[in-house]
mmCIF file of C-alpha atoms in Angstrom:
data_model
loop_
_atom_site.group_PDB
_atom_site.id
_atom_site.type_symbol
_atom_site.label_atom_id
_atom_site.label_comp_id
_atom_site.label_asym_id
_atom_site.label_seq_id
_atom_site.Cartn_x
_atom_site.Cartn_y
_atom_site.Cartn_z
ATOM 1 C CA UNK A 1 -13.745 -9.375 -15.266
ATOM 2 C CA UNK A 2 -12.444 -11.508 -12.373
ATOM 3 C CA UNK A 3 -12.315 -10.156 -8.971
ATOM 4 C CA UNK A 4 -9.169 -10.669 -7.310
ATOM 5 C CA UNK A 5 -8.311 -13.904 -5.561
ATOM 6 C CA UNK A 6 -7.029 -12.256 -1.834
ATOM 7 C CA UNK A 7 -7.720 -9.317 -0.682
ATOM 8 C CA UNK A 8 -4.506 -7.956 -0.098
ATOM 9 C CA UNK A 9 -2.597 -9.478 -3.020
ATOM 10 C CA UNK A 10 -0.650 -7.554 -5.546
ATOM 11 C CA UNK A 11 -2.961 -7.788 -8.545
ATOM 12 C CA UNK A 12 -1.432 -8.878 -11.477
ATOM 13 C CA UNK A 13 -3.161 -11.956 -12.535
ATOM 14 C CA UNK A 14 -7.359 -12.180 -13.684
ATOM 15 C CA UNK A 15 -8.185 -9.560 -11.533
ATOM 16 C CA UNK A 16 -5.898 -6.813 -12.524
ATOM 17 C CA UNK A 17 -8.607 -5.298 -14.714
ATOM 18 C CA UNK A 18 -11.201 -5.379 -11.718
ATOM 19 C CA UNK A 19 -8.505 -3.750 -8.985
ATOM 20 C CA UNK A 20 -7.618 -0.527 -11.491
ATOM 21 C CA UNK A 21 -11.160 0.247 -12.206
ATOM 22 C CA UNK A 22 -12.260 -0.120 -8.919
ATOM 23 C CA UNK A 23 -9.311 2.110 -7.650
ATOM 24 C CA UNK A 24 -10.415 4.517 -10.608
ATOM 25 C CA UNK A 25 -13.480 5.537 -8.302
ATOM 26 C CA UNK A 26 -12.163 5.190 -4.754
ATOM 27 C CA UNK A 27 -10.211 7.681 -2.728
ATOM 28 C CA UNK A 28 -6.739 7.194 -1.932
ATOM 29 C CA UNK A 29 -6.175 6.861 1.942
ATOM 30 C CA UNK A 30 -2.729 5.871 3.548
ATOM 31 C CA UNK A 31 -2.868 4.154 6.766
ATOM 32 C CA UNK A 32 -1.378 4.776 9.737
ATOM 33 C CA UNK A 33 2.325 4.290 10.614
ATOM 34 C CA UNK A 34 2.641 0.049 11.939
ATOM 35 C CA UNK A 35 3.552 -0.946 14.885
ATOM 36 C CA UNK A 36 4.977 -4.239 16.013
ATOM 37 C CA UNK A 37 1.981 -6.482 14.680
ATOM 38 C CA UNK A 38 0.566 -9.974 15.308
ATOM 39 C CA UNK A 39 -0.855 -12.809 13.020
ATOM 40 C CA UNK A 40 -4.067 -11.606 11.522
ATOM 41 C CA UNK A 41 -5.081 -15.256 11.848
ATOM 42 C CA UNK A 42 -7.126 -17.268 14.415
ATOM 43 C CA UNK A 43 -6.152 -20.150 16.028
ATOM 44 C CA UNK A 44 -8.297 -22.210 14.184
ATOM 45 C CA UNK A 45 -6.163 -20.946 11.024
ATOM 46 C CA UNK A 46 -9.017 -18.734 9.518
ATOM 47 C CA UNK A 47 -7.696 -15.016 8.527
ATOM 48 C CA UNK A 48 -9.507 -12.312 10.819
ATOM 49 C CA UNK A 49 -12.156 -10.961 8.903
ATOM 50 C CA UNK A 50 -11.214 -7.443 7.883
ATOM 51 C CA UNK A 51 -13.819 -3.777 7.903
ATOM 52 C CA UNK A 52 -14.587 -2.673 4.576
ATOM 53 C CA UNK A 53 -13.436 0.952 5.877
ATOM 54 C CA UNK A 54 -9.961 1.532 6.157
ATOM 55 C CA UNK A 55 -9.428 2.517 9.478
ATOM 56 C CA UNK A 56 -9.068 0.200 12.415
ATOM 57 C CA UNK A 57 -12.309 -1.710 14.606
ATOM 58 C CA UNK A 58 -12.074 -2.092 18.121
ATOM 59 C CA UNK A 59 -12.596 -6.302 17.220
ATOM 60 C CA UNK A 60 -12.161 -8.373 14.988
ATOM 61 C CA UNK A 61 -13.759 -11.491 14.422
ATOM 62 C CA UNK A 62 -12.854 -15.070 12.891
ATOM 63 C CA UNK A 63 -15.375 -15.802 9.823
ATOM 64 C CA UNK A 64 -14.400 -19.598 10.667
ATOM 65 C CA UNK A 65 -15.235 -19.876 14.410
ATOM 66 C CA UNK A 66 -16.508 -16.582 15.421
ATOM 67 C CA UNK A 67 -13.765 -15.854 18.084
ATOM 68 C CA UNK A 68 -13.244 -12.078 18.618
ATOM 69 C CA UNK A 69 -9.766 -10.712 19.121
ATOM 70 C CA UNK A 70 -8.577 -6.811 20.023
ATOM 71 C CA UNK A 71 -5.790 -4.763 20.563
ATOM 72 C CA UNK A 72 -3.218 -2.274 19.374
ATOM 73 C CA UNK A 73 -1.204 -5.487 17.393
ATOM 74 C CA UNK A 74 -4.715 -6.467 15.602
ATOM 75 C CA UNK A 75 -5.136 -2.824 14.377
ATOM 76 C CA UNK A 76 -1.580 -2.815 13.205
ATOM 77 C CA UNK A 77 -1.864 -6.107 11.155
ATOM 78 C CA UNK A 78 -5.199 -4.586 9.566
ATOM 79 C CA UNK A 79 -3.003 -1.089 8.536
ATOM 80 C CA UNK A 80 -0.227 -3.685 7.388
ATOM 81 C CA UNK A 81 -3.352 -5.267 5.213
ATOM 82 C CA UNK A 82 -4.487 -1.938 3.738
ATOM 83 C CA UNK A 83 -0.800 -1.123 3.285
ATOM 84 C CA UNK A 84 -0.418 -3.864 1.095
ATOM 85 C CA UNK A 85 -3.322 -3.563 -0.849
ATOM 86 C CA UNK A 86 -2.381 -0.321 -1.424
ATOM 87 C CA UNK A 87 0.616 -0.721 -2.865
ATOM 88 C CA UNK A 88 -0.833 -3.384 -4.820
ATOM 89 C CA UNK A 89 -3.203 -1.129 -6.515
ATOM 90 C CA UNK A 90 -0.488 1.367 -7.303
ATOM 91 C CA UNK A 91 1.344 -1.514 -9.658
ATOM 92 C CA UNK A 92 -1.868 -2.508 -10.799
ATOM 93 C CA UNK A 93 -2.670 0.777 -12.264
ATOM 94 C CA UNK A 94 0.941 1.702 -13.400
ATOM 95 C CA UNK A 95 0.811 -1.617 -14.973
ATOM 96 C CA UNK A 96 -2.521 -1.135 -16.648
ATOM 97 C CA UNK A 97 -1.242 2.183 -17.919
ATOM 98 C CA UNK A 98 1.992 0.234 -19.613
ATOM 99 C CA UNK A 99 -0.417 -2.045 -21.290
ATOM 100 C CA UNK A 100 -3.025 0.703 -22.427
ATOM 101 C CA UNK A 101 -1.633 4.021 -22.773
ATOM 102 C CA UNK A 102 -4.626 4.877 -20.587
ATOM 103 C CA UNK A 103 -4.014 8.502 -18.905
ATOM 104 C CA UNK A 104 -6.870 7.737 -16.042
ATOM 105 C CA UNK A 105 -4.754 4.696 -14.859
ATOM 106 C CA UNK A 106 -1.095 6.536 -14.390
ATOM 107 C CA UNK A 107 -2.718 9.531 -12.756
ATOM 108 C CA UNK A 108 -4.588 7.201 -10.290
ATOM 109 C CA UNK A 109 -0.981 5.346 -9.733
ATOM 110 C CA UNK A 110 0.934 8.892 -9.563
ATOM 111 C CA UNK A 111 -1.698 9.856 -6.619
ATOM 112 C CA UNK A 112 -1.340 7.241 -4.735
ATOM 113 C CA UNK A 113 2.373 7.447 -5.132
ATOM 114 C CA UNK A 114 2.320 10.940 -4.477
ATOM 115 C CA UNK A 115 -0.212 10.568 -0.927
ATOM 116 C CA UNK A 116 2.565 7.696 0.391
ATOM 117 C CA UNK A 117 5.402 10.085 -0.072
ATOM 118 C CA UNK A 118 3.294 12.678 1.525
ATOM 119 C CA UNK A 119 2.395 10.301 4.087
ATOM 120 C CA UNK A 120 5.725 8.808 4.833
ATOM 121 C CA UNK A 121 7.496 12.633 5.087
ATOM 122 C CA UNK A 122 4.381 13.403 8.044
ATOM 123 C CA UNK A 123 5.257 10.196 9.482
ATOM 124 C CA UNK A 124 8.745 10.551 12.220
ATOM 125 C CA UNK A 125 10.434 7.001 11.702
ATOM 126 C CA UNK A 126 8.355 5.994 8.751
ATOM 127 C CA UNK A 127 5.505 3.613 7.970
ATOM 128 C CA UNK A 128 7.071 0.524 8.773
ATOM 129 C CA UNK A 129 8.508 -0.406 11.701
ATOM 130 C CA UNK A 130 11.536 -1.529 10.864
ATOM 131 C CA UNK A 131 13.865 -0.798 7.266
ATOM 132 C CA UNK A 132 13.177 -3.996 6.018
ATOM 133 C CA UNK A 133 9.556 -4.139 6.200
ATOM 134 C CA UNK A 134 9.959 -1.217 4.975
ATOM 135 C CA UNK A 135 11.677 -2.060 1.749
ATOM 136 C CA UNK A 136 9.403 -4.496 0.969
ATOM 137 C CA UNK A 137 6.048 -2.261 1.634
ATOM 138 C CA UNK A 138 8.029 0.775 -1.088
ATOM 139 C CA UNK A 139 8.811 -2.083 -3.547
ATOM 140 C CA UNK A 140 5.656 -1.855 -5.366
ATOM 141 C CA UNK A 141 5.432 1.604 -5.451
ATOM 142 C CA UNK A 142 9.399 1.749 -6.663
ATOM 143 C CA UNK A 143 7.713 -0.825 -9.673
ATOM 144 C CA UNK A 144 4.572 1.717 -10.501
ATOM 145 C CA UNK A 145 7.047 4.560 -10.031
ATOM 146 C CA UNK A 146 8.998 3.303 -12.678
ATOM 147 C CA UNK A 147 6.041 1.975 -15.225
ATOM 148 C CA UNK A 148 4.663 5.946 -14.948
ATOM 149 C CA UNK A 149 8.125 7.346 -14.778
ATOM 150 C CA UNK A 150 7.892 8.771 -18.946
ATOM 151 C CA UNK A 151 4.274 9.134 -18.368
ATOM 152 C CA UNK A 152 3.830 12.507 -20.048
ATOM 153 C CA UNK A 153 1.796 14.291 -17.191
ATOM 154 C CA UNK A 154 3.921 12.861 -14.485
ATOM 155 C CA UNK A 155 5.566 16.290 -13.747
ATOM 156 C CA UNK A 156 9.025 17.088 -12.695
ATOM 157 C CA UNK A 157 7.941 18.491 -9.449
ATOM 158 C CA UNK A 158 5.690 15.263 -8.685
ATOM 159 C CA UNK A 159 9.009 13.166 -9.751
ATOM 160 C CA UNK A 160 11.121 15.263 -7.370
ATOM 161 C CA UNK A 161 8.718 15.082 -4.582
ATOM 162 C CA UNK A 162 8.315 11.349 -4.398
ATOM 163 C CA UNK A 163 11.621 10.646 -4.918
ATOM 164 C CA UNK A 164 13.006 12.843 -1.694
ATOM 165 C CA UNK A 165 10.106 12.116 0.438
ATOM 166 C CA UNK A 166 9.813 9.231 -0.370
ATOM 167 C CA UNK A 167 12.161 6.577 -2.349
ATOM 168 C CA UNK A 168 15.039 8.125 -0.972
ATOM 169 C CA UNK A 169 14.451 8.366 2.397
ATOM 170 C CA UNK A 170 13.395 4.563 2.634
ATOM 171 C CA UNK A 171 16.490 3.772 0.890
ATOM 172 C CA UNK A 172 18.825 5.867 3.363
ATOM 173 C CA UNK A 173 17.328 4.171 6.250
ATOM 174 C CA UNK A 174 17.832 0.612 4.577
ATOM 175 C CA UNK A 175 21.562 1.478 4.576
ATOM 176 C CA UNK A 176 21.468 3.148 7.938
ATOM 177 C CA UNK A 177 19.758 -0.453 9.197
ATOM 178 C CA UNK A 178 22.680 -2.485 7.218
ATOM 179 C CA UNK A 179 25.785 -0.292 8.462
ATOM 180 C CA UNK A 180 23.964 -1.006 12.348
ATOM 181 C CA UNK A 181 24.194 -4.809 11.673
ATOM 182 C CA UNK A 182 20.204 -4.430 12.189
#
C-alpha cells in the first residue's frame, strides 16, 4: 500500500489503506487548544520539520537549511498539524468502514470522534481559535460522523454525546461569530 503523500493531508487517495491501518494500532491523542499560529514554513520555503510525538518541541528545525525556530506560535502551528491529521484519519477510517463493512475501522473513527468531543467540552472557548477555523477543523469529523452514523455499534449514548459536546456546540458558536459580524 502507498503511504500518504503529506503528512497532514486528509487521506483519501493511495494512501487511505496505509492511514486506517496505521491508526488501527495507534492511540488516539487530541492536541491542545490553538492559539494564534504562524507559518510552519521557513524562509527558504521548506515546511518545519515536525516530532514524531505529538506534543510540542521547544525547536523546530528547517530540513532544507537547518534554521531553528521557537515559540508559543511554532507549537501552535504543530497542534494545528496534528489537528489536521487527526481529523484526517477519522474520515479515513469512517470511509474505509463505508467501503468494507469492517467493524475495527468505525470503532477506531467513533473513538476518535468521541476523544474530540470529549476534548472540545474540557476545552473553555474551544480548539480553534476562532469559529471559522473552527468549522473547518469539525468538518471532517461531521463527514466520519455521518459515514458511521448507522454503524450498528455506534450507540445512542455515543451519538448523543458527540453531538452536544461536540457538533453542536461548534455550530452555535459559528452562528454566534456570524450574528457578531466576526
Amino acid at each position: 500500500l502507498q503511504p500518504p503523500a503529506s503528512p497532514h493531508a486528509i487521506y483519501v487517495g493511495s494512501g487511505l489503506f496505509g492511514v486506517a491501518n496505521q491508526c488501527l494500532e495507534s492511540d488516539i491523542h487530541v492536541p491542545g487548544r490553538l492559539g494564534r499560529a504562524a507559518d510552519f514554513f521557513c524562509d527558504c520555503g521548506g515546511m518545519l520539520a515536525l516530532p514524531n510525538e505529538i506534543h510540542e518541541r521547544k525547536t523546530y528545525h528547517c530540513p532544507c537549511c537547518s534554521r531553528e525556530f521557537s515559540g508559543e506560535e511554532y507549537d501552535d502551528d504543530a497542534r494545528r498539524v496534528r489537528h489536521d491529521e487527526l481529523v484526517g484519519k477519522a474520515l479515513s477510517l469512517a470511509l474505509l468502514y463505508g467501503i468494507e463493512r469492517d467493524d475495527a475501522y468505525g470503532r477506531k473513527a467513533a473513538d476518535i470522534i468521541l476523544k474530540c468531543a470529549e476534548a472540545y467540552a474540557s476545552r473553555d472557548g474551544g480548539i480553534m481559535p476562532d469559529a471559522a477555523s473552527e468549522a473547518a477543523w469539525v468538518m471532517p469529523l461531521a463527514q466520519a460522523y455521518d459515514l458511521i452514523y448507522h454503524w450498528n455499534n455506534f450507540s445512542e449514548e455515543a451519538v448523543s454525546r458527540a453531538e452536544s459536546t461536540l457538533f453542536m456546540p461548534v455550530a452555535k458558536r459559528l452562528v454566534d461569530a456570524g450574528n457578531q459580524g466576526v
